[in-house]
Amino acid sequence: MQFETISVIGLGYIGLPTAAVFAARKKKVIGVDINQNAVDIINRGEIHIVEPDLDMVVHAAVTEGFLRATTTPEPADAFLIAVPTPFKDGHEPDLSYIESACRAIAPVLRRENLVILESTSPVGATEQMAQWLAEERPDLSFPQSAGEGADIRIAHCPERVLPGHVLQELVQNDRVIGGMTTRCSQAAVDLYKTFVQGDCVVTNARTAEMCKLTENSFRDVNIAFANELSVICDKLDINVWELIGLANRHPRVNILKPGPGVGGHCIAVDPWFIVSKTPEHADLIRTAREVNDRKPGWVIQKVKEAVAKRASARAGANGDVTIACLGLTFKADIDDVRESPALLIAMQLGEIFPGQVIAVEPNIVELPLPARGLLSLAPAEEALAVADVVLLLVDHKEFKALDLARLGADRLVDTRGVFA
Ligand code: SAJ
């Protein structure tokens, strides 16, 4: 199939780079987002998120006329839906953004169109998406009722790129293509082959949905194992970083790294999509989530102990002790604080020790709203000059260059093992 005009719905961390990469291959791309501010920024050839090299690619795509953003969907040959899929109360998946996107594009759908769901989704979401589209367009036929002969082709092709490496991984990673029929899959392969150099591997929509959830749950379980080990090793007076380094010398062992908890909008969210579908069978996946979610509380306890030690060493009250929190983002060298355990920990410390917590975050210029009033933001040198206790929360490259080992275990709580 030939795709000349491609519409990407949702111009966030996944949609915008995907739109830009299609545009760089000289496809006409119409980006759609409900956020007028994001649309205006993109149409100026600028970007509203941080991702290495994305600014250059978007700038070139817009100035050469291949990428344009709008708030209203327009006809296209293919539609890619890349909107958020958060969870609601009780960790139930929230598909309302997908539903809105479907209802918004339905009026402009034409025969032979391909609609791809890229958003990470619970099993069954692609069929649900097809259902919403069919409700809006009774004049067209869809794969769930018309099979291979349907007017509209539908597939789930989950995004799998790592923030910070999005432009390389979009092109180089293999792609899982889950069409609702063989023709749907083939159409999606034709589309992605525009820029994907990895393999486009075909399966059905449900397996593609589960595959993406499995990848992130695998990582979550492995990190939970590392986090559990860090708590056990602390009790047993063993350096967990040395331990993991030694164990990983075994040819079939590869343990990930402990940290202050698991953040971001993917690994901390997606395993719940499996748990919510099959709660009685997802013990390990649920427990891993709980282990990782408990880690911030454990880190706060460690800081309280360090503060108490410093206070008693100086025969003073807790009020005298200043805490520097190094890093607020959910992982190293990015600006994203969504579901960040580092931000959560710093804010809770700000509540426990009012006026005593200084945050250092080289990748943001101002504190996110909920943190204002609880924390002050300062450059690393300023914070370290006055800090009694230093809490390393994110292993940003700027922090690795600091000589913090000299502080010793009593003053440094190193959640990432940078100075272990
Ligand atoms: N983390 C640890 N220890 C580790 C690795 C990570 O504590 O050894 C923490 C990080 O600090 C962070 C969280 O886990 O708080 C998640 O970070 P990440 O780098 O593991 O993953 P994300 O959320 O940036 O991206 C993941 C990727 N999935 C996998 O690697 C299986 C990416 O490929 C997906 O596209 C992305 O989720 C997504 O969008 O789903």
Short mmCIF file of C-alpha atoms and ligand atoms in Angstrom, two decimals:
data_model
loop_
_atom_site.label_atom_id
_atom_site.label_comp_id
_atom_site.label_asym_id
_atom_site.label_seq_id
_atom_site.Cartn_x
_atom_site.Cartn_y
_atom_site.Cartn_z
CA MET A 1 0.00 0.00 0.00
CA GLN A 2 1.08 3.58 -0.64
CA PHE A 3 0.81 6.14 2.14
CA GLU A 4 1.31 9.74 1.11
CA THR A 5 -0.46 11.53 3.96
CA ILE A 6 -0.07 10.30 7.52
CA SER A 7 -1.87 11.70 10.52
CA VAL A 8 -0.44 11.27 14.03
CA ILE A 9 -2.92 11.80 16.85
CA GLY A 10 -1.20 12.89 20.07
CA LEU A 11 2.02 14.88 19.73
CA GLY A 12 3.76 13.88 22.95
CA TYR A 13 6.91 11.90 23.73
CA ILE A 14 6.02 9.21 21.17
CA GLY A 15 3.72 10.91 18.64
CA LEU A 16 5.93 13.91 17.90
CA PRO A 17 9.13 11.95 17.18
CA THR A 18 7.13 9.47 15.07
CA ALA A 19 5.53 12.31 13.10
CA ALA A 20 8.94 13.93 12.61
CA VAL A 21 10.55 10.70 11.39
CA PHE A 22 7.80 10.14 8.78
CA ALA A 23 8.18 13.78 7.69
CA ALA A 24 11.94 13.34 7.41
CA ARG A 25 11.16 10.57 4.87
CA LYS A 26 9.21 13.18 2.87
CA LYS A 27 5.74 11.98 3.84
CA LYS A 28 3.11 14.65 4.32
CA VAL A 29 2.37 14.50 8.06
CA ILE A 30 -0.58 16.07 9.84
CA GLY A 31 -0.02 16.08 13.59
CA VAL A 32 -3.13 16.43 15.74
CA ASP A 33 -3.20 17.40 19.41
CA ILE A 34 -5.85 18.87 21.70
CA ASN A 35 -3.20 21.13 23.28
CA GLN A 36 -3.26 24.38 21.28
CA ASN A 37 -0.02 25.53 22.89
CA ALA A 38 1.83 22.39 21.72
CA VAL A 39 0.35 22.82 18.22
CA ASP A 40 1.54 26.46 18.05
CA ILE A 41 5.03 25.56 19.26
CA ILE A 42 5.38 22.76 16.68
CA ASN A 43 4.10 24.97 13.86
CA ARG A 44 6.90 27.43 14.72
CA GLY A 45 9.34 24.55 14.13
CA GLU A 46 10.04 24.18 17.85
CA ILE A 47 9.32 21.42 20.39
CA HIS A 48 7.56 21.33 23.76
CA ILE A 49 9.37 18.26 25.16
CA VAL A 50 13.02 17.36 25.70
CA GLU A 51 14.47 14.58 23.55
CA PRO A 52 17.97 14.62 22.04
CA ASP A 53 18.08 15.89 18.41
CA LEU A 54 14.29 16.06 18.10
CA ASP A 55 14.38 19.87 17.86
CA MET A 56 16.49 19.70 14.68
CA VAL A 57 14.35 17.03 13.01
CA VAL A 58 11.08 18.87 13.81
CA HIS A 59 12.50 22.20 12.70
CA ALA A 60 13.58 20.76 9.34
CA ALA A 61 10.25 18.92 8.85
CA VAL A 62 8.18 22.04 9.53
CA THR A 63 10.29 24.47 7.51
CA GLU A 64 10.39 22.08 4.52
CA GLY A 65 6.59 21.81 4.71
CA PHE A 66 6.31 18.08 5.50
CA LEU A 67 4.97 18.45 9.05
CA ARG A 68 2.05 20.58 10.17
CA ALA A 69 0.14 20.48 13.47
CA THR A 70 -3.54 21.18 14.09
CA THR A 71 -6.19 20.60 16.74
CA THR A 72 -8.75 19.24 14.24
CA PRO A 73 -8.29 15.92 12.41
CA GLU A 74 -8.12 16.03 8.59
CA PRO A 75 -8.38 13.22 6.00
CA ALA A 76 -5.23 11.11 5.59
CA ASP A 77 -4.18 7.67 4.28
CA ALA A 78 -3.11 6.39 7.69
CA PHE A 79 -3.84 7.45 11.27
CA LEU A 80 -1.54 6.62 14.17
CA ILE A 81 -3.00 7.05 17.63
CA ALA A 82 -0.33 7.85 20.23
CA VAL A 83 -2.29 9.27 23.17
CA PRO A 84 -1.73 8.50 26.87
CA THR A 85 -3.25 5.40 28.52
CA PRO A 86 -2.96 6.10 32.25
CA PHE A 87 -4.79 4.18 34.96
CA LYS A 88 -7.77 5.23 37.05
CA ASP A 89 -8.59 4.47 40.69
CA GLY A 90 -7.93 0.83 41.54
CA HIS A 91 -5.26 0.64 38.79
CA GLU A 92 -7.92 0.13 36.09
CA PRO A 93 -6.76 1.27 32.61
CA ASP A 94 -8.20 4.57 31.43
CA LEU A 95 -8.99 4.32 27.69
CA SER A 96 -10.81 7.66 27.53
CA TYR A 97 -8.03 9.34 25.51
CA ILE A 98 -8.15 6.54 22.92
CA GLU A 99 -11.93 6.78 22.77
CA SER A 100 -11.80 10.57 22.23
CA ALA A 101 -9.15 10.17 19.53
CA CYS A 102 -11.29 7.54 17.74
CA ARG A 103 -14.41 9.65 17.84
CA ALA A 104 -12.41 12.67 16.61
CA ILE A 105 -10.93 10.92 13.54
CA ALA A 106 -14.05 8.91 12.64
CA PRO A 107 -15.72 11.70 10.62
CA VAL A 108 -12.69 12.04 8.29
CA LEU A 109 -12.09 8.29 7.73
CA ARG A 110 -12.21 7.05 4.11
CA ARG A 111 -12.25 3.60 2.50
CA GLU A 112 -8.80 1.88 2.49
CA ASN A 113 -7.62 3.93 5.50
CA LEU A 114 -5.29 2.30 8.01
CA VAL A 115 -5.77 3.10 11.73
CA ILE A 116 -2.97 2.10 14.07
CA LEU A 117 -3.08 2.10 17.85
CA GLU A 118 0.44 2.82 19.15
CA SER A 119 -0.49 3.65 22.75
CA THR A 120 0.38 0.93 25.27
CA SER A 121 -2.96 -0.73 25.93
CA PRO A 122 -4.62 -3.55 27.85
CA VAL A 123 -5.47 -6.70 25.92
CA GLY A 124 -8.65 -6.11 23.92
CA ALA A 125 -8.16 -2.34 23.45
CA THR A 126 -7.61 -2.59 19.68
CA GLU A 127 -10.90 -4.48 19.26
CA GLN A 128 -12.55 -1.85 21.46
CA MET A 129 -11.05 0.89 19.28
CA ALA A 130 -12.46 -0.76 16.15
CA GLN A 131 -15.84 -0.91 17.87
CA TRP A 132 -15.81 2.84 18.69
CA LEU A 133 -14.91 3.65 15.07
CA ALA A 134 -17.66 1.35 13.76
CA GLU A 135 -20.23 3.05 16.00
CA GLU A 136 -19.33 6.44 14.54
CA ARG A 137 -19.18 5.25 10.90
CA PRO A 138 -21.96 2.74 10.11
CA ASP A 139 -21.40 3.51 6.39
CA LEU A 140 -17.95 1.81 6.48
CA SER A 141 -17.07 -1.83 7.17
CA PHE A 142 -14.53 -2.79 9.85
CA PRO A 143 -12.42 -5.96 10.38
CA GLN A 144 -14.40 -7.26 13.36
CA SER A 145 -17.43 -7.86 11.14
CA ALA A 146 -16.09 -7.78 7.57
CA GLY A 147 -12.76 -9.63 8.10
CA GLU A 148 -10.21 -9.39 5.28
CA GLY A 149 -12.63 -7.49 3.04
CA ALA A 150 -13.13 -4.57 5.48
CA ASP A 151 -13.03 -0.96 4.24
CA ILE A 152 -10.83 0.10 7.15
CA ARG A 153 -7.64 -1.63 8.31
CA ILE A 154 -6.80 -1.70 11.98
CA ALA A 155 -3.65 -2.77 13.82
CA HIS A 156 -1.88 -2.43 17.15
CA CYS A 157 1.81 -1.56 16.79
CA PRO A 158 3.06 -0.68 20.26
CA GLU A 159 5.78 1.91 20.63
CA ARG A 160 8.87 0.48 22.38
CA VAL A 161 11.36 3.34 22.35
CA LEU A 162 13.44 4.43 25.31
CA PRO A 163 13.12 8.09 26.32
CA GLY A 164 16.46 9.78 25.65
CA HIS A 165 17.15 7.45 22.68
CA VAL A 166 13.86 7.81 20.82
CA LEU A 167 15.14 8.84 17.39
CA GLN A 168 17.62 5.94 17.10
CA GLU A 169 15.29 3.35 18.62
CA LEU A 170 12.35 4.35 16.39
CA VAL A 171 14.43 3.45 13.36
CA GLN A 172 16.52 0.57 14.67
CA ASN A 173 14.21 -1.43 16.97
CA ASP A 174 12.20 -4.36 15.67
CA ARG A 175 8.50 -3.58 15.49
CA VAL A 176 5.65 -5.85 16.58
CA ILE A 177 2.74 -5.51 14.16
CA GLY A 178 -0.60 -6.85 15.37
CA GLY A 179 -3.20 -6.50 12.65
CA MET A 180 -6.85 -7.46 13.16
CA THR A 181 -6.55 -9.35 9.84
CA THR A 182 -3.65 -10.36 7.57
CA ARG A 183 -4.38 -7.44 5.26
CA CYS A 184 -4.35 -5.05 8.22
CA SER A 185 -0.92 -6.36 9.28
CA GLN A 186 0.46 -6.11 5.76
CA ALA A 187 -0.72 -2.52 5.44
CA ALA A 188 0.93 -1.62 8.75
CA VAL A 189 4.20 -3.30 7.71
CA ASP A 190 4.15 -1.26 4.48
CA LEU A 191 3.68 1.92 6.50
CA TYR A 192 6.41 1.28 9.09
CA LYS A 193 8.89 0.16 6.46
CA THR A 194 8.98 3.86 5.48
CA PHE A 195 11.54 4.35 8.25
CA VAL A 196 11.97 1.17 10.37
CA GLN A 197 15.27 -0.60 9.70
CA GLY A 198 14.55 -3.35 12.26
CA ASP A 199 12.29 -6.30 11.47
CA CYS A 200 8.52 -5.72 11.34
CA VAL A 201 7.24 -8.94 12.90
CA VAL A 202 3.60 -9.81 12.32
CA THR A 203 1.21 -11.22 14.92
CA ASN A 204 -2.39 -10.58 15.95
CA ALA A 205 -3.61 -7.51 17.86
CA ARG A 206 -4.09 -9.23 21.23
CA THR A 207 -0.61 -10.77 21.19
CA ALA A 208 0.90 -7.41 20.22
CA GLU A 209 -0.91 -5.75 23.15
CA MET A 210 0.30 -8.43 25.56
CA CYS A 211 3.83 -8.33 24.12
CA LYS A 212 4.28 -4.67 25.02
CA LEU A 213 2.88 -5.22 28.52
CA THR A 214 5.13 -8.25 28.94
CA GLU A 215 8.28 -6.31 28.04
CA ASN A 216 7.63 -3.62 30.63
CA SER A 217 6.48 -6.10 33.26
CA PHE A 218 9.63 -8.16 32.73
CA ARG A 219 11.69 -5.07 33.46
CA ASP A 220 9.55 -4.13 36.47
CA VAL A 221 9.92 -7.60 37.99
CA ASN A 222 13.68 -7.55 37.46
CA ILE A 223 13.99 -4.08 39.06
CA ALA A 224 11.79 -5.25 41.96
CA PHE A 225 14.20 -8.15 42.48
CA ALA A 226 17.10 -5.65 42.62
CA ASN A 227 15.18 -3.33 44.96
CA GLU A 228 14.29 -6.22 47.27
CA LEU A 229 17.93 -7.28 47.32
CA SER A 230 18.97 -3.73 48.27
CA VAL A 231 16.71 -3.81 51.33
CA ILE A 232 17.89 -7.31 52.33
CA CYS A 233 21.56 -6.38 51.86
CA ASP A 234 21.14 -3.25 53.96
CA LYS A 235 19.87 -5.44 56.83
CA LEU A 236 22.75 -7.89 56.37
CA ASP A 237 25.43 -5.17 56.02
CA ILE A 238 26.37 -6.16 52.47
CA ASN A 239 27.09 -3.73 49.62
CA VAL A 240 24.29 -4.56 47.16
CA TRP A 241 26.11 -2.96 44.22
CA GLU A 242 29.16 -5.13 44.74
CA LEU A 243 26.88 -8.16 45.22
CA ILE A 244 24.98 -7.56 41.94
CA GLY A 245 28.23 -6.91 40.07
CA LEU A 246 29.56 -10.27 41.29
CA ALA A 247 26.34 -12.20 40.60
CA ASN A 248 26.14 -10.70 37.10
CA ARG A 249 29.50 -12.28 36.28
CA HIS A 250 27.56 -15.54 36.04
CA PRO A 251 26.84 -16.10 32.33
CA ARG A 252 23.09 -16.54 32.88
CA VAL A 253 22.45 -13.87 35.53
CA ASN A 254 21.65 -10.25 34.65
CA ILE A 255 20.13 -8.36 37.57
CA LEU A 256 19.11 -4.74 36.99
CA LYS A 257 19.92 -1.87 39.34
CA PRO A 258 18.21 -0.95 42.59
CA GLY A 259 17.04 2.65 42.83
CA PRO A 260 14.65 4.92 44.76
CA GLY A 261 11.63 3.26 43.08
CA VAL A 262 10.33 2.90 39.56
CA GLY A 263 9.02 5.95 37.75
CA GLY A 264 7.86 7.14 34.37
CA HIS A 265 4.52 6.60 32.72
CA CYS A 266 5.34 3.11 31.34
CA ILE A 267 6.99 0.61 33.66
CA ALA A 268 5.16 1.87 36.75
CA VAL A 269 1.82 1.71 34.91
CA ASP A 270 1.72 -1.05 32.28
CA PRO A 271 2.02 -4.11 34.58
CA TRP A 272 -1.28 -3.03 36.17
CA PHE A 273 -2.94 -3.56 32.76
CA ILE A 274 -2.11 -7.26 33.08
CA VAL A 275 -3.13 -7.39 36.74
CA SER A 276 -6.47 -5.70 36.07
CA LYS A 277 -7.41 -8.25 33.35
CA THR A 278 -6.37 -11.38 35.26
CA PRO A 279 -6.04 -10.39 38.94
CA GLU A 280 -6.22 -13.95 40.26
CA HIS A 281 -3.28 -15.10 38.11
CA ALA A 282 -0.90 -12.13 38.22
CA ASP A 283 0.68 -12.61 41.68
CA LEU A 284 4.31 -12.04 40.72
CA ILE A 285 3.56 -9.04 38.52
CA ARG A 286 1.43 -7.39 41.22
CA THR A 287 3.96 -8.10 43.96
CA ALA A 288 6.77 -6.60 41.87
CA ARG A 289 4.73 -3.42 41.49
CA GLU A 290 4.17 -3.31 45.24
CA VAL A 291 7.85 -3.93 46.03
CA ASN A 292 8.88 -1.08 43.72
CA ASP A 293 6.18 1.23 45.07
CA ARG A 294 7.40 0.60 48.65
CA LYS A 295 10.96 1.65 47.87
CA PRO A 296 10.43 5.45 48.21
CA GLY A 297 9.16 4.94 51.78
CA TRP A 298 12.27 2.93 52.60
CA VAL A 299 14.51 5.70 51.21
CA ILE A 300 12.69 8.30 53.34
CA GLN A 301 13.32 6.14 56.39
CA LYS A 302 17.06 6.06 55.55
CA VAL A 303 17.12 9.86 55.29
CA LYS A 304 15.34 10.23 58.63
CA GLU A 305 17.98 8.00 60.22
CA ALA A 306 20.81 10.04 58.64
CA VAL A 307 19.20 13.30 59.80
CA ALA A 308 18.79 11.97 63.35
CA LYS A 309 22.47 10.91 63.40
CA ARG A 310 23.64 14.33 62.19
CA ALA A 311 21.41 16.12 64.62
CA SER A 312 22.66 14.10 67.58
CA ALA A 313 26.30 14.41 66.42
CA ARG A 314 25.84 18.17 66.63
CA ALA A 315 23.71 17.90 69.78
CA GLY A 316 21.12 19.96 67.95
CA ALA A 317 17.53 19.45 66.86
CA ASN A 318 16.33 18.16 63.49
CA GLY A 319 15.60 21.79 62.63
CA ASP A 320 19.30 22.51 62.11
CA VAL A 321 19.85 19.84 59.51
CA THR A 322 19.74 20.71 55.80
CA ILE A 323 19.03 17.99 53.22
CA ALA A 324 20.11 18.27 49.57
CA CYS A 325 18.11 16.08 47.16
CA LEU A 326 20.09 15.50 43.99
CA GLY A 327 17.73 14.82 41.07
CA LEU A 328 13.96 15.00 40.66
CA THR A 329 13.33 13.35 37.28
CA PHE A 330 12.26 9.72 36.93
CA LYS A 331 15.63 8.67 35.53
CA ALA A 332 19.00 10.05 34.45
CA ASP A 333 19.62 12.81 31.91
CA ILE A 334 16.01 13.62 31.00
CA ASP A 335 13.61 16.39 32.07
CA ASP A 336 10.55 14.19 32.74
CA VAL A 337 9.19 14.22 36.31
CA ARG A 338 6.02 12.22 35.60
CA GLU A 339 5.49 9.48 38.24
CA SER A 340 8.99 10.25 39.47
CA PRO A 341 9.90 8.53 42.76
CA ALA A 342 12.67 11.12 43.19
CA LEU A 343 10.17 13.98 43.11
CA LEU A 344 7.81 12.11 45.44
CA ILE A 345 10.60 11.46 47.96
CA ALA A 346 11.87 15.07 47.84
CA MET A 347 8.35 16.42 48.33
CA GLN A 348 7.62 14.10 51.25
CA LEU A 349 10.92 15.11 52.86
CA GLY A 350 9.89 18.74 52.31
CA GLU A 351 6.75 18.03 54.33
CA ILE A 352 8.60 16.17 57.09
CA PHE A 353 11.42 18.72 57.33
CA PRO A 354 9.84 22.06 56.36
CA GLY A 355 12.28 24.67 55.07
CA GLN A 356 15.21 22.24 55.27
CA VAL A 357 15.14 20.55 51.85
CA ILE A 358 17.00 21.88 48.82
CA ALA A 359 16.46 20.21 45.44
CA VAL A 360 19.05 20.15 42.67
CA GLU A 361 17.80 19.31 39.17
CA PRO A 362 20.00 20.43 36.26
CA ASN A 363 17.37 19.45 33.65
CA ILE A 364 14.53 21.72 34.77
CA VAL A 365 14.39 25.49 35.24
CA GLU A 366 11.56 25.62 37.77
CA LEU A 367 10.01 23.24 40.25
CA PRO A 368 6.81 21.48 39.18
CA LEU A 369 3.75 23.09 40.79
CA PRO A 370 3.11 20.60 43.62
CA ALA A 371 6.73 20.89 44.78
CA ARG A 372 6.72 24.67 45.10
CA GLY A 373 6.59 25.75 48.72
CA LEU A 374 7.94 22.35 49.84
CA LEU A 375 11.38 22.58 48.23
CA SER A 376 13.81 25.20 47.07
CA LEU A 377 15.75 24.70 43.83
CA ALA A 378 19.47 25.49 43.74
CA PRO A 379 22.60 24.64 41.74
CA ALA A 380 24.58 21.65 43.04
CA GLU A 381 27.51 23.66 44.47
CA GLU A 382 25.19 25.92 46.46
CA ALA A 383 23.18 23.03 47.88
CA LEU A 384 26.26 20.97 48.73
CA ALA A 385 27.91 23.92 50.48
CA VAL A 386 25.14 23.98 53.11
CA ALA A 387 23.87 20.36 53.15
CA ASP A 388 24.34 18.16 56.19
CA VAL A 389 22.74 15.14 54.50
CA VAL A 390 22.94 14.52 50.75
CA LEU A 391 20.37 12.26 49.08
CA LEU A 392 21.36 11.12 45.60
CA LEU A 393 18.12 10.26 43.81
CA VAL A 394 19.04 10.36 40.10
CA ASP A 395 22.35 9.41 38.48
CA HIS A 396 22.54 12.44 36.17
CA LYS A 397 25.92 12.85 34.46
CA GLU A 398 26.45 16.15 36.34
CA PHE A 399 26.21 14.32 39.69
CA LYS A 400 28.56 11.50 38.71
CA ALA A 401 31.26 14.14 38.31
CA LEU A 402 30.86 15.31 41.94
CA ASP A 403 33.15 13.97 44.67
CA LEU A 404 30.45 12.76 47.05
CA ALA A 405 32.18 9.62 48.32
CA ARG A 406 34.09 11.90 50.74
CA LEU A 407 30.83 12.52 52.64
CA GLY A 408 30.79 8.95 53.95
CA ALA A 409 27.81 6.70 54.59
CA ASP A 410 26.53 8.84 57.48
CA ARG A 411 25.95 11.91 55.31
CA LEU A 412 25.33 10.42 51.87
CA VAL A 413 22.25 8.33 51.05
CA ASP A 414 23.11 7.04 47.59
CA THR A 415 20.01 5.38 46.13
CA ARG A 416 21.68 4.74 42.74
CA GLY A 417 24.99 3.31 43.93
CA VAL A 418 27.02 5.92 42.03
CA PHE A 419 29.50 6.25 44.90
CA ALA A 420 29.10 2.76 46.37
N1 SAJ B 1 15.13 1.68 36.77
C1 SAJ B 1 15.76 1.17 37.89
N2 SAJ B 1 16.74 0.24 37.72
C2 SAJ B 1 17.10 -0.19 36.47
C3 SAJ B 1 16.46 0.32 35.35
C4 SAJ B 1 15.48 1.26 35.53
O1 SAJ B 1 15.46 1.55 39.03
O2 SAJ B 1 18.01 -1.03 36.41
C5 SAJ B 1 14.08 2.69 36.93
C6 SAJ B 1 14.41 4.03 36.29
O3 SAJ B 1 15.21 4.81 37.14
C7 SAJ B 1 13.05 4.60 36.05
C8 SAJ B 1 12.22 3.36 35.73
O4 SAJ B 1 12.94 2.26 36.22
O5 SAJ B 1 12.54 5.22 37.22
C9 SAJ B 1 11.92 3.17 34.26
O6 SAJ B 1 13.06 3.47 33.48
P1 SAJ B 1 13.51 2.59 32.21
O7 SAJ B 1 14.72 3.20 31.64
O8 SAJ B 1 13.62 1.18 32.62
O9 SAJ B 1 12.27 2.62 31.24
P2 SAJ B 1 11.39 3.80 30.55
O10 SAJ B 1 10.14 3.92 31.35
O11 SAJ B 1 12.15 5.02 30.27
O12 SAJ B 1 11.08 3.08 29.14
C10 SAJ B 1 10.50 1.79 29.12
C11 SAJ B 1 11.26 0.91 28.11
N3 SAJ B 1 10.87 -0.48 28.27
C12 SAJ B 1 11.77 -1.48 28.41
O13 SAJ B 1 12.96 -1.26 28.46
C13 SAJ B 1 11.23 -2.86 28.48
C14 SAJ B 1 11.00 1.40 26.68
O14 SAJ B 1 11.60 0.53 25.74
C15 SAJ B 1 9.49 1.49 26.43
O15 SAJ B 1 9.21 1.97 25.12
C16 SAJ B 1 8.92 2.46 27.44
O16 SAJ B 1 9.12 1.91 28.75
C17 SAJ B 1 7.45 2.64 27.15
O17 SAJ B 1 7.08 3.66 26.53
O18 SAJ B 1 6.67 1.75 27.48
#
